[in-house]
PDB file of C-alpha atoms in Angstrom:
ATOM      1  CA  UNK M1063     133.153  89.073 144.566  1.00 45.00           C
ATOM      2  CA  UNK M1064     132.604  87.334 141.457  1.00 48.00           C
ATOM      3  CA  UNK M1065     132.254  83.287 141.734  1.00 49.00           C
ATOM      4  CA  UNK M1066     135.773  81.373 140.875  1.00 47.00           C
ATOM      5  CA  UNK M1067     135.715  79.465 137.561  1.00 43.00           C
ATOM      6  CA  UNK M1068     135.036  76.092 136.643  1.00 44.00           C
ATOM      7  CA  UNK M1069     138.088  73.747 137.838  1.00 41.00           C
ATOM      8  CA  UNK M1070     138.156  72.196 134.422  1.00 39.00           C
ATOM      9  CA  UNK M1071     140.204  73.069 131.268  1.00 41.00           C
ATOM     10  CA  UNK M1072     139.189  75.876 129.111  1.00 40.00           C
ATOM     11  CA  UNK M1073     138.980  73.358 126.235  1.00 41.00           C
ATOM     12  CA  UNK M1074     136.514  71.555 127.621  1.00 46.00           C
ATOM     13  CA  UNK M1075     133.930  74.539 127.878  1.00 49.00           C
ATOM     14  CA  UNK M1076     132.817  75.201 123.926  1.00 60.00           C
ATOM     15  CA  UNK M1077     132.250  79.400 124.512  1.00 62.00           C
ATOM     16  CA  UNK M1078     133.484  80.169 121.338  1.00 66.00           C
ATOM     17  CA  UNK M1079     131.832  77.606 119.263  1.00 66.00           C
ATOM     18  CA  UNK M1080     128.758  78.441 120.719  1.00 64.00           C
ATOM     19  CA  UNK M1081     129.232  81.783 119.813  1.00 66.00           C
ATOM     20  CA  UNK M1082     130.459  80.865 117.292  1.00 67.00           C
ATOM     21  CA  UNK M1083     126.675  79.228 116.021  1.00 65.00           C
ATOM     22  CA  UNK M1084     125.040  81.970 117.670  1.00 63.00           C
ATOM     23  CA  UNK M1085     126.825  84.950 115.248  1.00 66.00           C
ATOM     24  CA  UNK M1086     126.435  82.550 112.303  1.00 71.00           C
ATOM     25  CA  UNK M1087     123.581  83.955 109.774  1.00 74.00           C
ATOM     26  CA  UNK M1088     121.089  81.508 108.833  1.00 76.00           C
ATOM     27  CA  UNK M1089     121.608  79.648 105.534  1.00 79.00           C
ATOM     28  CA  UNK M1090     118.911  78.227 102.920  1.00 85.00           C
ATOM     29  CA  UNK M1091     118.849  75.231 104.269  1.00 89.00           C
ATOM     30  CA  UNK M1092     117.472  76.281 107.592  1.00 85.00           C
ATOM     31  CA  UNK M1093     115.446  78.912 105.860  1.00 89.00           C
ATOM     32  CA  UNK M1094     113.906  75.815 103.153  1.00 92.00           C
ATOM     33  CA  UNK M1095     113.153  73.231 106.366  1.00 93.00           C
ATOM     34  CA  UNK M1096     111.887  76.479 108.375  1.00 92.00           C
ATOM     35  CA  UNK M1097     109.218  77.222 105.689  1.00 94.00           C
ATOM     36  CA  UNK M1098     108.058  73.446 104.752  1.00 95.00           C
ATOM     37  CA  UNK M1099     107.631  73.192 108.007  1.00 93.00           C
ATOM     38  CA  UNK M1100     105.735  76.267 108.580  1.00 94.00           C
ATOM     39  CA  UNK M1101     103.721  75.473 105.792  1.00 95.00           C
ATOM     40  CA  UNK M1102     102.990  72.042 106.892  1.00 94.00           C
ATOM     41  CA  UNK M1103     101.823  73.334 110.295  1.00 89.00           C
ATOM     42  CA  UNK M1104      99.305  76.164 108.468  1.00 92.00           C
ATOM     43  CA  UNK M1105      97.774  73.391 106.210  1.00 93.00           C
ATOM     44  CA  UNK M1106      97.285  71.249 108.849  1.00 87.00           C
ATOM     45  CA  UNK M1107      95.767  73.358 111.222  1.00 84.00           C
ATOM     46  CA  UNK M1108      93.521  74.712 108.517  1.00 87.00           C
ATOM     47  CA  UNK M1109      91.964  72.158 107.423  1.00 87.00           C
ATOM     48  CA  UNK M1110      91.478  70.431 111.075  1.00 82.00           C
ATOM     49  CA  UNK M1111      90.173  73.481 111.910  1.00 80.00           C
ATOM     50  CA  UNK M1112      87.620  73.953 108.565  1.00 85.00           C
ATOM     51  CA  UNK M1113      87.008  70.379 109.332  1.00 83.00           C
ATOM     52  CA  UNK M1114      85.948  70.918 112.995  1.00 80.00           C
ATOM     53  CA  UNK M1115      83.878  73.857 112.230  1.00 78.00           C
ATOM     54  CA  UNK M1116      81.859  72.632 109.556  1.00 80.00           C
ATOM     55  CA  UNK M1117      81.328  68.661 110.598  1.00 79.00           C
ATOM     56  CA  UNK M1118      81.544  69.881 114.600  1.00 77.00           C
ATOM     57  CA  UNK M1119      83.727  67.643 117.163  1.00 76.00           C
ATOM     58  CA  UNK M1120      82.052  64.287 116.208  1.00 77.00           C
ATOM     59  CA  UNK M1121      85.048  64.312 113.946  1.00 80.00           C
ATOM     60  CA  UNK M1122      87.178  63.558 116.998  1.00 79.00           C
ATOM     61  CA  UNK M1123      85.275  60.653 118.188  1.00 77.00           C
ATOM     62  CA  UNK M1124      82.539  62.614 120.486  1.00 76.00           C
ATOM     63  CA  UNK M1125      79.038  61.667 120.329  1.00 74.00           C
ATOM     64  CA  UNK M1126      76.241  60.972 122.468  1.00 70.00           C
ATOM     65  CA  UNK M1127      77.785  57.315 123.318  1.00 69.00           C
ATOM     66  CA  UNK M1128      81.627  58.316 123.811  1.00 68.00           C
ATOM     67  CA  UNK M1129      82.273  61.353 126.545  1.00 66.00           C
ATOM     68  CA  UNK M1130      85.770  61.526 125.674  1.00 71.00           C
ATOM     69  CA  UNK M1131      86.940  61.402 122.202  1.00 76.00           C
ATOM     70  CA  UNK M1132      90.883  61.898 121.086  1.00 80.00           C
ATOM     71  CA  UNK M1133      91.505  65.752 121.934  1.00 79.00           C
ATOM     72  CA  UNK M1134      91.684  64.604 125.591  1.00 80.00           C
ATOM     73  CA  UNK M1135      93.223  61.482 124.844  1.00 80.00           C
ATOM     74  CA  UNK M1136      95.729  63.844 122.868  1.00 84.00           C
ATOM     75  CA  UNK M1137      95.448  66.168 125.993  1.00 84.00           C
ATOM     76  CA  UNK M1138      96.637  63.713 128.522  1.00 83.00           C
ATOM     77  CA  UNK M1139      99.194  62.268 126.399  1.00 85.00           C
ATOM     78  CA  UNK M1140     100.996  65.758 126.357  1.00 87.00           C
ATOM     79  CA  UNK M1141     100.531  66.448 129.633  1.00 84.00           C
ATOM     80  CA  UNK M1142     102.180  63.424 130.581  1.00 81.00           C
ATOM     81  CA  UNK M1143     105.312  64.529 128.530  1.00 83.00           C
ATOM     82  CA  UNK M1144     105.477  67.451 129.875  1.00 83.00           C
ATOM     83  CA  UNK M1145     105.598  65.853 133.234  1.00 81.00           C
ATOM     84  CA  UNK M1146     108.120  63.751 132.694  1.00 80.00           C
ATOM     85  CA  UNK M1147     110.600  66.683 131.227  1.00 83.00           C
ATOM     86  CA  UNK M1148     109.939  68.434 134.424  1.00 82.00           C
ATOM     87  CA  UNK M1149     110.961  65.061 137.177  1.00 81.00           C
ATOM     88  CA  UNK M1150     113.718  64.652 134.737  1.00 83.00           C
ATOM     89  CA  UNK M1151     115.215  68.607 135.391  1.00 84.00           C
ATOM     90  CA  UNK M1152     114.293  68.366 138.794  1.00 82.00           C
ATOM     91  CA  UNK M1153     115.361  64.964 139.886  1.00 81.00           C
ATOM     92  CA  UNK M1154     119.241  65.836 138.265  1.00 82.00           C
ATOM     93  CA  UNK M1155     119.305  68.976 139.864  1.00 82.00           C
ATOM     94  CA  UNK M1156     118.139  68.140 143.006  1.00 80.00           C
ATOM     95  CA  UNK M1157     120.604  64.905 143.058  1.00 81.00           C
ATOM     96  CA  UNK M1158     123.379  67.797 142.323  1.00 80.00           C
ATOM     97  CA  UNK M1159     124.328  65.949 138.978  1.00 79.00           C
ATOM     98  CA  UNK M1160     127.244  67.981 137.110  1.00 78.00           C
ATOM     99  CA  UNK M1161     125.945  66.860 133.686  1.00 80.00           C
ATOM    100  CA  UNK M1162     122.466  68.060 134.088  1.00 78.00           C
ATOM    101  CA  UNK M1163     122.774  71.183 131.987  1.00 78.00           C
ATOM    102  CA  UNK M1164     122.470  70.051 128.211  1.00 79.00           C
ATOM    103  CA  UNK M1165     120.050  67.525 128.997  1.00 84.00           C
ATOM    104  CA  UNK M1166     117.468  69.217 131.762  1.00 83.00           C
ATOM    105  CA  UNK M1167     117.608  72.260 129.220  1.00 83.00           C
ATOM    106  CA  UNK M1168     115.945  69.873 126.568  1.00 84.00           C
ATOM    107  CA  UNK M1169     113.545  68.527 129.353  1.00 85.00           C
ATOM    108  CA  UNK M1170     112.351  71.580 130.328  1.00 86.00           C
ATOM    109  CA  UNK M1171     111.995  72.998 126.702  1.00 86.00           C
ATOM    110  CA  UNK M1172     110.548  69.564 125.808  1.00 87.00           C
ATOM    111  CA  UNK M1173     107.835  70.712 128.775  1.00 88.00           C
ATOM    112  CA  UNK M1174     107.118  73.888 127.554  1.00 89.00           C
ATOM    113  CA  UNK M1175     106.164  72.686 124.528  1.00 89.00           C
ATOM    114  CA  UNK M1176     104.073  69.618 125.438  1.00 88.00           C
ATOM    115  CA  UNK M1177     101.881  71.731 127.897  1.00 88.00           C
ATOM    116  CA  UNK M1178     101.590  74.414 124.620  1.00 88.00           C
ATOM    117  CA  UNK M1179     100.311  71.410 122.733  1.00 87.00           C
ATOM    118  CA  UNK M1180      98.542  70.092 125.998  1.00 86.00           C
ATOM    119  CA  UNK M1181      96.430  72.973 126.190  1.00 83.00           C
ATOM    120  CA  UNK M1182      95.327  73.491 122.552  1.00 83.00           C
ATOM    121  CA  UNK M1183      92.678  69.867 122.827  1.00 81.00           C
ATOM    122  CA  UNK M1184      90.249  71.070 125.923  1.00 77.00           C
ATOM    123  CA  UNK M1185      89.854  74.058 123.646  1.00 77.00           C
ATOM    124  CA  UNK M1186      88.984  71.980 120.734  1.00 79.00           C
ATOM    125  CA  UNK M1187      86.864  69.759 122.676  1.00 75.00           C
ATOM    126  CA  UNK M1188      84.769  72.127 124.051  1.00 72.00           C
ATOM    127  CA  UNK M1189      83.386  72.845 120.391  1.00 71.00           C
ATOM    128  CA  UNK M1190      82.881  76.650 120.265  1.00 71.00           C
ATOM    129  CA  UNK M1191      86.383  77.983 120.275  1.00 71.00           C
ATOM    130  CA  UNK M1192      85.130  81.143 120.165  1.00 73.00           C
ATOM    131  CA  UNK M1193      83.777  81.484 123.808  1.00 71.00           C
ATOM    132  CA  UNK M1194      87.165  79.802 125.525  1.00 71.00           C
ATOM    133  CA  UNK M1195      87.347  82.979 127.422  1.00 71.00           C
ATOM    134  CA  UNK M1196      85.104  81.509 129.519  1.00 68.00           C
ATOM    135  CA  UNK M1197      86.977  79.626 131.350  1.00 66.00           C
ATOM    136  CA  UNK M1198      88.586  81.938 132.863  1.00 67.00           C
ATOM    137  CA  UNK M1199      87.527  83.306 136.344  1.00 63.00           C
ATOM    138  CA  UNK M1200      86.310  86.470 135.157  1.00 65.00           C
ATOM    139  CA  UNK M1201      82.807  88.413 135.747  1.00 59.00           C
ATOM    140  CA  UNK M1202      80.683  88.380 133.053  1.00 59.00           C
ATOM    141  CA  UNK M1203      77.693  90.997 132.680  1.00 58.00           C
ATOM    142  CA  UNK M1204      75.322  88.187 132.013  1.00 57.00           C
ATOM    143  CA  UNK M1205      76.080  86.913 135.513  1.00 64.00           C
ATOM    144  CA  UNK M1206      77.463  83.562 134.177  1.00 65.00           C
ATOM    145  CA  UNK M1207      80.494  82.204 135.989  1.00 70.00           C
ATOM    146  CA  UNK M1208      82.698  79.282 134.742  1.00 68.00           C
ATOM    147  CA  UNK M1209      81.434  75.873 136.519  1.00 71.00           C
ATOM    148  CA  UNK M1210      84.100  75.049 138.909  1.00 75.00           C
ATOM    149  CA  UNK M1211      82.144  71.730 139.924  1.00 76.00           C
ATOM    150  CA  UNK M1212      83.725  71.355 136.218  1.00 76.00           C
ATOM    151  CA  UNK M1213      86.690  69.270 135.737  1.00 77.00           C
ATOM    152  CA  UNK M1214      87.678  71.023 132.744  1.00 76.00           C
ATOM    153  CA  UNK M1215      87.679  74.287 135.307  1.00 79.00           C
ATOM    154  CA  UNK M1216      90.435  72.459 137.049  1.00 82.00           C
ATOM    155  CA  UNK M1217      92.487  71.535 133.946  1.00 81.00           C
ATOM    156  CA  UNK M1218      92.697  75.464 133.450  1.00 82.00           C
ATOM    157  CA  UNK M1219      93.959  76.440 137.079  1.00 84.00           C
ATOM    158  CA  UNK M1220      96.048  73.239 137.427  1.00 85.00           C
ATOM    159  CA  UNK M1221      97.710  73.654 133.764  1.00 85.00           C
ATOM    160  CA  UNK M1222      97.739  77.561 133.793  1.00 86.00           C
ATOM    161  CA  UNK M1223      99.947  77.292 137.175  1.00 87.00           C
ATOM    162  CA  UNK M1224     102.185  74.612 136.014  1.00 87.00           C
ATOM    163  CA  UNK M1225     103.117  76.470 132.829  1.00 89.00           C
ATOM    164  CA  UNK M1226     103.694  79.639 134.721  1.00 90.00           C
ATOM    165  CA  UNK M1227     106.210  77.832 137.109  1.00 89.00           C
ATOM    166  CA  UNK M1228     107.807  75.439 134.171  1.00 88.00           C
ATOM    167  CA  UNK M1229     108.553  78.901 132.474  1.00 90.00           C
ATOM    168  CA  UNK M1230     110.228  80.751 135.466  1.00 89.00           C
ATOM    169  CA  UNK M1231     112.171  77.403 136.512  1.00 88.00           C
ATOM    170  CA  UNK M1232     113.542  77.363 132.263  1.00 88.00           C
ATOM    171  CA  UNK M1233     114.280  81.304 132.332  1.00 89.00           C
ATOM    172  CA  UNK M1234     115.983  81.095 135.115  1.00 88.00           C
ATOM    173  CA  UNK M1235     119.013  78.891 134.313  1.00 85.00           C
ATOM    174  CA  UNK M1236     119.186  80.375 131.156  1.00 86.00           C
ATOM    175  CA  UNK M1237     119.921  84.201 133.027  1.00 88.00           C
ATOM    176  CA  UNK M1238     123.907  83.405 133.247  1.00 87.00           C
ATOM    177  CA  UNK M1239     123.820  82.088 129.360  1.00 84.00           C
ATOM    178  CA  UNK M1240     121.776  85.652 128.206  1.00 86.00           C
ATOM    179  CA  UNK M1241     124.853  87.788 130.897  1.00 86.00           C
ATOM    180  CA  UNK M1242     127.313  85.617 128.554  1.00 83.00           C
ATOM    181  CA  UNK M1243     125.883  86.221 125.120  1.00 81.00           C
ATOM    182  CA  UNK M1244     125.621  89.972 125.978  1.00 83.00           C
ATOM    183  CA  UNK M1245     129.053  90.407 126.917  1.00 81.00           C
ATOM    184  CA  UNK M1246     130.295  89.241 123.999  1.00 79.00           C
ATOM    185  CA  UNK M1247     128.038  89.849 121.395  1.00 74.00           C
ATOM    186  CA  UNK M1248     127.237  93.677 120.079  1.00 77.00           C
ATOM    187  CA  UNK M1249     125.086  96.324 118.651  1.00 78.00           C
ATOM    188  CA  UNK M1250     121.269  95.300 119.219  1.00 82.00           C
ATOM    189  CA  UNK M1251     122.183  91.354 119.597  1.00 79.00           C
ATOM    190  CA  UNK M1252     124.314  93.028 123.055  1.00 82.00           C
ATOM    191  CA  UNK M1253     120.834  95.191 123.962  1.00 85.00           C
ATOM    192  CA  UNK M1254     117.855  91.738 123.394  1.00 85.00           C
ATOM    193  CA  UNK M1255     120.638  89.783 125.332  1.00 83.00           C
ATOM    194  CA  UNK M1256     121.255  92.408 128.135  1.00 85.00           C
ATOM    195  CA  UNK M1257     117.234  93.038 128.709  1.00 89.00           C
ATOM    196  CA  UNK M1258     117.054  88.966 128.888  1.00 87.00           C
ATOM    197  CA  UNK M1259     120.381  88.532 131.484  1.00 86.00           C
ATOM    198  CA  UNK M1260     118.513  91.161 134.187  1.00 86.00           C
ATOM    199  CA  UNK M1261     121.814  93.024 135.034  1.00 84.00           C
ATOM    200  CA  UNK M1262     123.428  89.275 135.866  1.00 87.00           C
ATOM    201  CA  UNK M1263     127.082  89.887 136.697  1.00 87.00           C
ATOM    202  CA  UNK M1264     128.276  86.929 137.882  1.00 83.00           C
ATOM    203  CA  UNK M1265     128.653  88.279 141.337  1.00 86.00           C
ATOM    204  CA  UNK M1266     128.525  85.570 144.283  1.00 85.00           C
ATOM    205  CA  UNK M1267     125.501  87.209 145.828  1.00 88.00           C
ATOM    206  CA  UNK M1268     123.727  86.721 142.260  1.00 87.00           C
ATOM    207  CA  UNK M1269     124.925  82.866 142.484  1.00 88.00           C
ATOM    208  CA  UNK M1270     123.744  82.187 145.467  1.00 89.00           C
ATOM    209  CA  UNK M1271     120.207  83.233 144.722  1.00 88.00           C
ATOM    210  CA  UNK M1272     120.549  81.811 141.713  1.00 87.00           C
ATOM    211  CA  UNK M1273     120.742  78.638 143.002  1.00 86.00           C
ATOM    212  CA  UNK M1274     118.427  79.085 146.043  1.00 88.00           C
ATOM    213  CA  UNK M1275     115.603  80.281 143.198  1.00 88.00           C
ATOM    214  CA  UNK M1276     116.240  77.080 141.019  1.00 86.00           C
ATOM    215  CA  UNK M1277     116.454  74.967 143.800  1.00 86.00           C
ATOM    216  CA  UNK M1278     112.903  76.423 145.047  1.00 88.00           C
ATOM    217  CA  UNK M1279     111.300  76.037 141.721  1.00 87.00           C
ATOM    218  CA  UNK M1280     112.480  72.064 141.381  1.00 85.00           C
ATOM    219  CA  UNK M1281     110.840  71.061 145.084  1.00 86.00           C
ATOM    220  CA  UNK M1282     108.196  73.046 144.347  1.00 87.00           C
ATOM    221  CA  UNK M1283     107.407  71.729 140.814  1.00 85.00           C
ATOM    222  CA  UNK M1284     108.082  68.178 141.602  1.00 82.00           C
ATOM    223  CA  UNK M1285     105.149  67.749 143.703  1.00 84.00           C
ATOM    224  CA  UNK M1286     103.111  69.897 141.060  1.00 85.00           C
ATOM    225  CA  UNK M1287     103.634  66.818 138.603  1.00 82.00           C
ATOM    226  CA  UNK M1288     101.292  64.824 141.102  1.00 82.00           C
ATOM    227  CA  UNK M1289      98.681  67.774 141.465  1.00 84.00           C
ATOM    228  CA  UNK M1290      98.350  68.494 137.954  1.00 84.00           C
ATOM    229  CA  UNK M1291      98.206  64.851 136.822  1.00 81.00           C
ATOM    230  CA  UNK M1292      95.909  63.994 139.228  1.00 84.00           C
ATOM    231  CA  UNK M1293      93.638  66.878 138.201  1.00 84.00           C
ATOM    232  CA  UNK M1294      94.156  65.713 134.734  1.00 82.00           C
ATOM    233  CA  UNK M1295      92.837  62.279 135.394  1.00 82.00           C
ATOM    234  CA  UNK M1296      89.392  63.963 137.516  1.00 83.00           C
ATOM    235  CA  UNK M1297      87.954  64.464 133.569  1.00 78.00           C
ATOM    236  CA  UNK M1298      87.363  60.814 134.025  1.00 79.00           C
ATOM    237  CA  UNK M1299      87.212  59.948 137.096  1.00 81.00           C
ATOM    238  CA  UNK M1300      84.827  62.553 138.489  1.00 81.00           C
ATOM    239  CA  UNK M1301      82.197  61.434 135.569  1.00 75.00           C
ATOM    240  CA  UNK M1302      79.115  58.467 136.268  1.00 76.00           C
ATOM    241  CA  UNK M1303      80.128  56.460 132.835  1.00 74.00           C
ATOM    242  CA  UNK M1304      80.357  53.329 133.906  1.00 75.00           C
ATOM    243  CA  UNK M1305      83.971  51.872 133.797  1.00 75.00           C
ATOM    244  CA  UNK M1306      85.843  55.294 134.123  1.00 75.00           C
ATOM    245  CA  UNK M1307      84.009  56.517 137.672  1.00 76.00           C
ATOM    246  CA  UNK M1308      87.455  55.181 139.422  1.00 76.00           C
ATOM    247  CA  UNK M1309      89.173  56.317 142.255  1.00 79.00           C
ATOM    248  CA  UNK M1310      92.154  54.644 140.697  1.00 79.00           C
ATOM    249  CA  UNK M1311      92.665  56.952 137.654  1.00 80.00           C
ATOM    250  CA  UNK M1312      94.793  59.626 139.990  1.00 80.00           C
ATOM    251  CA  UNK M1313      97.787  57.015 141.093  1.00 81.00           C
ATOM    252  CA  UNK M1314      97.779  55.372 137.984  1.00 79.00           C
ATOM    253  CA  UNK M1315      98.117  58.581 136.012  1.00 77.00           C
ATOM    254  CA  UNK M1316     100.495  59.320 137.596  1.00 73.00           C
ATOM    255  CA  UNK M1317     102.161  56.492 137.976  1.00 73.00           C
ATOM    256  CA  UNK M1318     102.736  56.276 134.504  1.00 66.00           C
ATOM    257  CA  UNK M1319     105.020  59.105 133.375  1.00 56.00           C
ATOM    258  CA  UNK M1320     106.791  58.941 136.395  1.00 53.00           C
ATOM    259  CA  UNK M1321     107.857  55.569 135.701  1.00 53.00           C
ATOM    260  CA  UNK M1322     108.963  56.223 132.341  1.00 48.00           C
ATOM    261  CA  UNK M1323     111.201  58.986 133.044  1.00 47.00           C
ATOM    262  CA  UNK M1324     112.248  57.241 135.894  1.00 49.00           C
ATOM    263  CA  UNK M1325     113.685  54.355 133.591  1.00 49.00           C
ATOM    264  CA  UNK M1326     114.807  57.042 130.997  1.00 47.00           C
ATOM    265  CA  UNK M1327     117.451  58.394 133.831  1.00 45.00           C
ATOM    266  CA  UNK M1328     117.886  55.096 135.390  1.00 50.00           C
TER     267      UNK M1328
END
């Protein structure tokens, strides 16, 4: 039995302008601000990057005086934003708001991105790039295993798990968008789209879990916020410089994007 439609006027749901946008072909003006920006992006990761590799990461603030230079300043800021997309997805659709869907589709994109960006600084900041495969709990044949009395160690689990679960939560509310682009859209456009919607037919079986599965991923990832953030703040806490050795860098990290997000729904 399929579930009964919205009790609201079909003028008020845009389908066909948003298929509208979705059928439209791309014009030079996306294709002009899509390459200047691409461009930008390539410069400017090319010549941080030459820079990096031929001056090291003292160019970042790091020295023998200064632990933490800005990569993990950089680090936690994006974490942080990330963090706050996910309460504010979670919060509306756990408070059952009806006009969550444009806006916790933003915050959860908005997270995706921020832990992408989030994850590129420990990288940087452990200075050869090139063995970042370490990190990862793997054997090696030298019999070298990461350090997992390492904070950093934790920043991998802690991240790697949130991203996983920010990704699932995202896909999933988008399943019923892909079921309505394939239905209406054809040739290979219909195929991408169908391979995306998982067989969704709108049936009230498929609702139900539906909602059960996003309403599982939303208690589960609101408490993750406080992990992951608090695992964030151990690469300062957890060290003996003098001034950062505080057991009061987990609250108030966390603290802090959950107050602003709180004030951006309030």
């Amino acid at each position: 039995m399929n579930r009964p439609a919205p009790s609201v006027p079909t003028a008020d749901i845009p389908v066909e302008a948003m298929l509208a946008e979705v059928r439209k072909p791309l014009g030079p003006v996306w294709w002009s601000v899509f390459l200047a920006s691409a461009l930008l992006a390539a410069w400017g990761i090319g010549w941080s990057s030459w820079r990096i590799a031929a001056e090291g990461v003292g160019v970042l603030g790091v020295n023998n005086n200064v632990v933490w230079g800005l990569d993990i300043v950089h680090f936690v800021f994006w974490i942080g934003l990330g963090h706050a997309g996910t309460l504010i997805s979670a919060v509306l659709l756990l408070t059952r708001q009806s006009w969550r869907s444009p806006i916790a589709r933003g915050a959860e994109q908005m997270t995706l991105c921020a832990v992408i960006c989030a994850a590129v600084f420990p990288v940087v900041h452990v200075g050869r790039v090139w063995m970042a495969w370490m990190a990862s709990p793997l054997p090696e044949v030298s019999g070298i295993w990461p350090d997992m009395a390492s904070p950093l160690m934790w920043d991998v689990m802690a991240v790697s798990t949130y991203f996983l679960l920010s990704l699932l939560y995202w896909y999933i509310g988008l399943v019923p968008d892909f079921a309505l682009l394939r239905d209406c859209c054809k040739g290979r456009l219909r195929r991408r789209y169908g391979w995306l919607a998982l067989g969704w037919q709108g049936t009230g079986r498929q609702w139900r879990a539906y909602e059960k599965a996003s309403l599982l991923f939303a208690v589960i990832l609101t408490p993750l916020v406080v992990s992951v953030h608090s695992v964030v703040s151990f690469d300062f806490s957890v060290t003996q410089v003098p001034g950062w050795h505080q057991s009061i860098f987990p609250p108030y990290f966390v603290g802090g994007p959950s107050s602003a997000a709180w004030r951006w729904f309030s």
